[in-house]
Amino acid sequence: MGPGKEPSIMIKINRLHKSYLTGRNRLHVLKGIDLHIKKGETVAIMGSSGSGKSTLLNIIGILDDYDSGEYRLSNTLIYNMSETKAAFLRNKVLGFVFQSFNLIPFKSAVENVALPLYYQGLHRKKRNKIALEYLDKMGIREWAEHLPGELSGGQQQRVAIARAMVTDPKVILADEPTGALDTDTSYGLMDLLKTINQAGITIVIVTHEHDIAARANRIIRLKDGIILNHD
Ligand code: ADP
Ligand code: MG
């Protein structure tokens, strides 16, 4: 690699600012974020409610834009991107896991997992075959034909992780993924994320829970839109 290249940096954020406009008011949420996350790292983002954690994760996930500064994902500058290009990158590079699972209630587990492959243009048979493999990896293959409402919270989150993994992403973004789960189920899920991380996938996880964050390689604390410390 030539000088100046940083091939091991997956997420590179410099001097990033983000405000929301609500009516006449401007709410300055992120106030100069510097954050570099290496390929293969698991980073936990902590901070009290309203500190800007989800805003930051949504920007990393190209679900929202920012005002100034710079964000590079795997060396690609992410700024003012067309929805087509953003959707392409989200589908190709990123996987999302949310506190509320965000599964489609009237589709079976296997159909939920197969959905990102539909957007890649794969045929139904191929989609379902791959989706089943991922349900198997998450230990819930026998639940493939069930609707989300027939599954426990932990099982639903495993379906959501299978859906996040099915496109073979480089980065998993998880916003309080254990927030709706009991402690034992949460630990089981963190073990699963650990396995995923060991396969070389970068993980950014927002969490309130110290024992969950303690399992990351690094904890970042956000307060009032600034990173307090890097440890
Ligand atoms: P956290 O995830 O740390 O709880 P958020 O990033 O969700 O914090 O929110 C940070 C601040 O930005 C909060 O004051 C919230 O009300 C505000 N906010 C978040 N999203 C929007 C939005 N789409 N429009 C206006 N304000 C928002
Ligand atoms: Mg949040």
XYZ file of C-alpha atoms and ligand atoms in Angstrom:
259
model
C 0.000 0.000 0.000
C 1.296 3.451 -0.873
C 1.817 6.187 1.695
C -1.242 8.139 2.723
C -3.543 5.178 2.182
C -5.250 3.739 5.231
C -6.689 0.484 3.978
C -7.449 -0.753 7.471
C -9.805 2.142 8.302
C -13.388 1.111 7.556
C -15.162 4.171 8.959
C -13.429 7.526 8.928
C -15.260 10.514 10.351
C -13.641 13.926 10.743
C -15.050 17.161 12.224
C -18.586 16.018 11.522
C -21.503 18.302 12.353
C -25.219 17.618 12.120
C -28.194 19.817 12.954
C -31.908 19.228 12.676
C -34.235 21.994 11.617
C -37.560 21.871 13.408
C -39.699 24.782 12.383
C -37.629 27.851 13.166
C -35.287 26.087 15.518
C -31.968 24.556 14.718
C -30.906 21.728 16.991
C -27.158 21.179 16.819
C -26.894 17.436 17.560
C -23.385 16.387 16.490
C -20.728 19.007 17.207
C -17.496 17.976 15.605
C -17.184 14.194 15.726
C -13.831 12.552 14.987
C -14.052 8.799 14.832
C -11.950 6.233 13.020
C -13.002 2.602 13.156
C -10.685 -0.071 11.828
C -11.750 -3.018 9.752
C -12.689 -5.874 12.067
C -13.201 -3.754 15.185
C -16.234 -3.933 17.456
C -16.957 -0.458 18.780
C -19.651 0.352 21.332
C -21.189 3.821 21.407
C -22.612 4.850 24.779
C -24.237 8.010 26.045
C -27.436 9.186 27.649
C -30.692 9.450 25.758
C -30.643 12.352 23.314
C -26.844 12.535 23.108
C -26.880 11.851 19.355
C -26.054 8.120 19.213
C -28.789 7.177 16.735
C -28.093 10.297 14.670
C -24.458 9.250 14.361
C -25.366 5.641 13.543
C -27.882 6.775 10.914
C -25.219 8.915 9.263
C -22.783 5.992 9.295
C -25.576 3.887 7.764
C -26.208 6.462 5.005
C -29.773 6.776 6.246
C -29.219 10.459 6.957
C -26.892 13.183 5.675
C -24.658 15.567 7.631
C -23.933 19.299 7.391
C -20.165 19.600 7.406
C -17.032 17.584 7.977
C -16.251 14.337 6.249
C -17.372 10.734 6.363
C -15.634 8.018 4.395
C -16.863 4.449 4.342
C -14.155 2.096 3.121
C -12.476 5.118 1.458
C -15.638 6.233 -0.359
C -16.685 9.778 0.497
C -20.275 9.683 1.699
C -21.824 13.088 1.207
C -24.912 14.373 -0.531
C -25.287 11.003 -2.176
C -28.126 10.135 -4.521
C -30.678 7.757 -3.011
C -29.842 5.187 -5.682
C -26.152 5.148 -4.783
C -26.910 5.217 -1.035
C -29.306 2.283 -1.396
C -26.704 0.375 -3.402
C -24.011 0.911 -0.745
C -26.390 0.087 2.098
C -27.328 -3.173 0.405
C -23.758 -4.082 -0.537
C -21.682 -2.941 2.443
C -23.934 -2.491 5.479
C -26.237 -4.564 7.641
C -28.655 -3.042 10.148
C -30.021 -4.349 13.437
C -32.508 -2.311 15.487
C -33.909 -2.514 19.017
C -37.408 -3.118 17.673
C -36.190 -5.821 15.204
C -38.042 -4.102 12.297
C -39.262 -7.350 10.783
C -42.191 -7.366 8.389
C -45.002 -8.887 10.492
C -46.890 -10.621 7.664
C -43.826 -12.282 6.159
C -42.254 -15.481 7.491
C -38.782 -15.526 9.018
C -37.237 -16.880 5.837
C -39.032 -14.283 3.692
C -37.803 -11.503 5.979
C -34.217 -12.721 5.694
C -34.517 -13.144 1.919
C -35.795 -9.606 1.331
C -32.403 -7.854 0.847
C -31.606 -10.483 -1.798
C -34.813 -9.604 -3.634
C -33.425 -6.085 -3.999
C -30.262 -7.617 -5.438
C -32.405 -9.248 -8.124
C -31.913 -12.857 -7.064
C -34.588 -15.362 -7.962
C -36.909 -16.691 -5.306
C -35.458 -20.180 -5.070
C -31.901 -18.884 -4.694
C -33.009 -16.224 -2.189
C -34.779 -18.723 0.016
C -31.882 -21.180 -0.115
C -29.399 -18.522 1.047
C -31.825 -17.153 3.647
C -32.253 -20.643 5.107
C -28.483 -21.028 5.387
C -28.325 -17.832 7.438
C -31.235 -18.861 9.666
C -29.294 -22.070 10.215
C -26.146 -20.134 11.185
C -28.216 -18.139 13.683
C -29.578 -21.378 15.150
C -33.217 -20.812 14.180
C -33.676 -22.731 10.940
C -36.624 -24.651 12.372
C -38.484 -21.340 12.757
C -38.133 -20.434 9.064
C -41.838 -20.671 8.196
C -43.069 -18.843 11.290
C -44.226 -15.235 11.388
C -42.290 -12.801 13.615
C -45.229 -12.630 16.038
C -44.846 -16.357 16.714
C -41.227 -15.940 17.802
C -39.655 -14.786 21.080
C -37.793 -11.468 21.197
C -34.440 -13.226 21.068
C -35.522 -15.326 18.092
C -36.833 -12.254 16.284
C -33.508 -10.499 16.799
C -31.707 -13.566 15.398
C -33.917 -13.306 12.312
C -33.011 -9.607 12.090
C -29.293 -10.452 12.356
C -29.679 -13.126 9.680
C -31.329 -10.496 7.471
C -28.447 -8.093 8.179
C -25.891 -10.800 7.322
C -27.520 -12.295 4.246
C -25.908 -9.839 1.813
C -22.442 -10.546 3.240
C -21.869 -6.997 4.577
C -18.562 -5.501 5.686
C -20.126 -3.556 8.563
C -22.975 -4.327 10.957
C -24.678 -1.330 12.575
C -26.738 -2.165 15.638
C -28.835 0.423 17.494
C -29.569 -0.904 20.994
C -30.049 -4.452 19.660
C -30.433 -5.916 23.141
C -32.611 -3.096 24.473
C -35.807 -5.151 24.305
C -34.284 -8.420 25.543
C -33.634 -10.013 28.938
C -30.058 -10.398 30.181
C -29.497 -14.046 29.211
C -30.911 -13.496 25.727
C -28.760 -10.365 25.402
C -25.593 -12.288 26.229
C -26.539 -14.973 23.701
C -26.908 -12.262 21.090
C -23.580 -10.687 21.980
C -21.942 -14.117 21.589
C -23.501 -14.274 18.133
C -22.168 -10.805 17.256
C -18.755 -11.915 18.529
C -18.797 -14.846 16.109
C -19.766 -12.491 13.298
C -16.938 -10.151 14.290
C -14.459 -13.032 14.277
C -15.298 -13.510 10.612
C -13.768 -10.053 10.048
C -16.928 -7.959 10.013
C -16.750 -4.523 11.614
C -19.461 -3.910 14.215
C -20.742 -0.613 15.577
C -23.182 -1.091 18.417
C -25.113 1.569 20.298
C -25.995 0.451 23.800
C -27.010 1.721 27.223
C -25.770 -1.381 28.958
C -22.264 -1.357 30.395
C -21.867 -5.132 30.433
C -22.806 -5.257 26.742
C -20.401 -2.405 25.887
C -17.643 -4.116 27.894
C -17.632 -6.909 25.306
C -16.576 -4.491 22.540
C -12.949 -3.764 21.612
C -13.504 -0.093 22.317
C -16.114 2.100 23.991
C -16.904 5.610 22.784
C -18.877 7.948 24.988
C -21.044 10.641 23.444
C -22.202 13.603 25.471
C -24.143 16.517 24.013
C -22.905 15.711 20.532
C -19.213 15.409 21.362
C -17.092 12.320 21.929
C -15.929 12.482 25.544
C -13.250 9.837 25.412
C -11.784 7.054 23.387
C -10.740 4.050 25.440
P -29.891 9.099 21.121
O -29.960 8.014 20.106
O -28.539 9.268 21.739
O -30.946 8.971 22.167
P -30.726 10.805 18.930
O -29.600 10.806 17.978
O -31.894 9.980 18.614
O -30.167 10.497 20.393
O -31.252 12.313 19.118
C -30.398 13.400 19.401
C -31.245 14.665 19.455
O -31.726 14.960 18.148
C -32.460 14.566 20.335
O -32.654 15.805 20.986
C -33.588 14.277 19.360
O -34.802 14.762 19.839
C -33.139 15.027 18.131
N -33.589 14.401 16.875
C -33.320 13.155 16.462
N -33.839 12.912 15.250
C -34.458 14.060 14.867
C -35.189 14.466 13.701
N -35.375 13.617 12.678
N -35.678 15.726 13.670
C -35.485 16.569 14.692
N -34.799 16.262 15.813
C -34.299 15.024 15.910
Mg -31.142 6.312 19.963
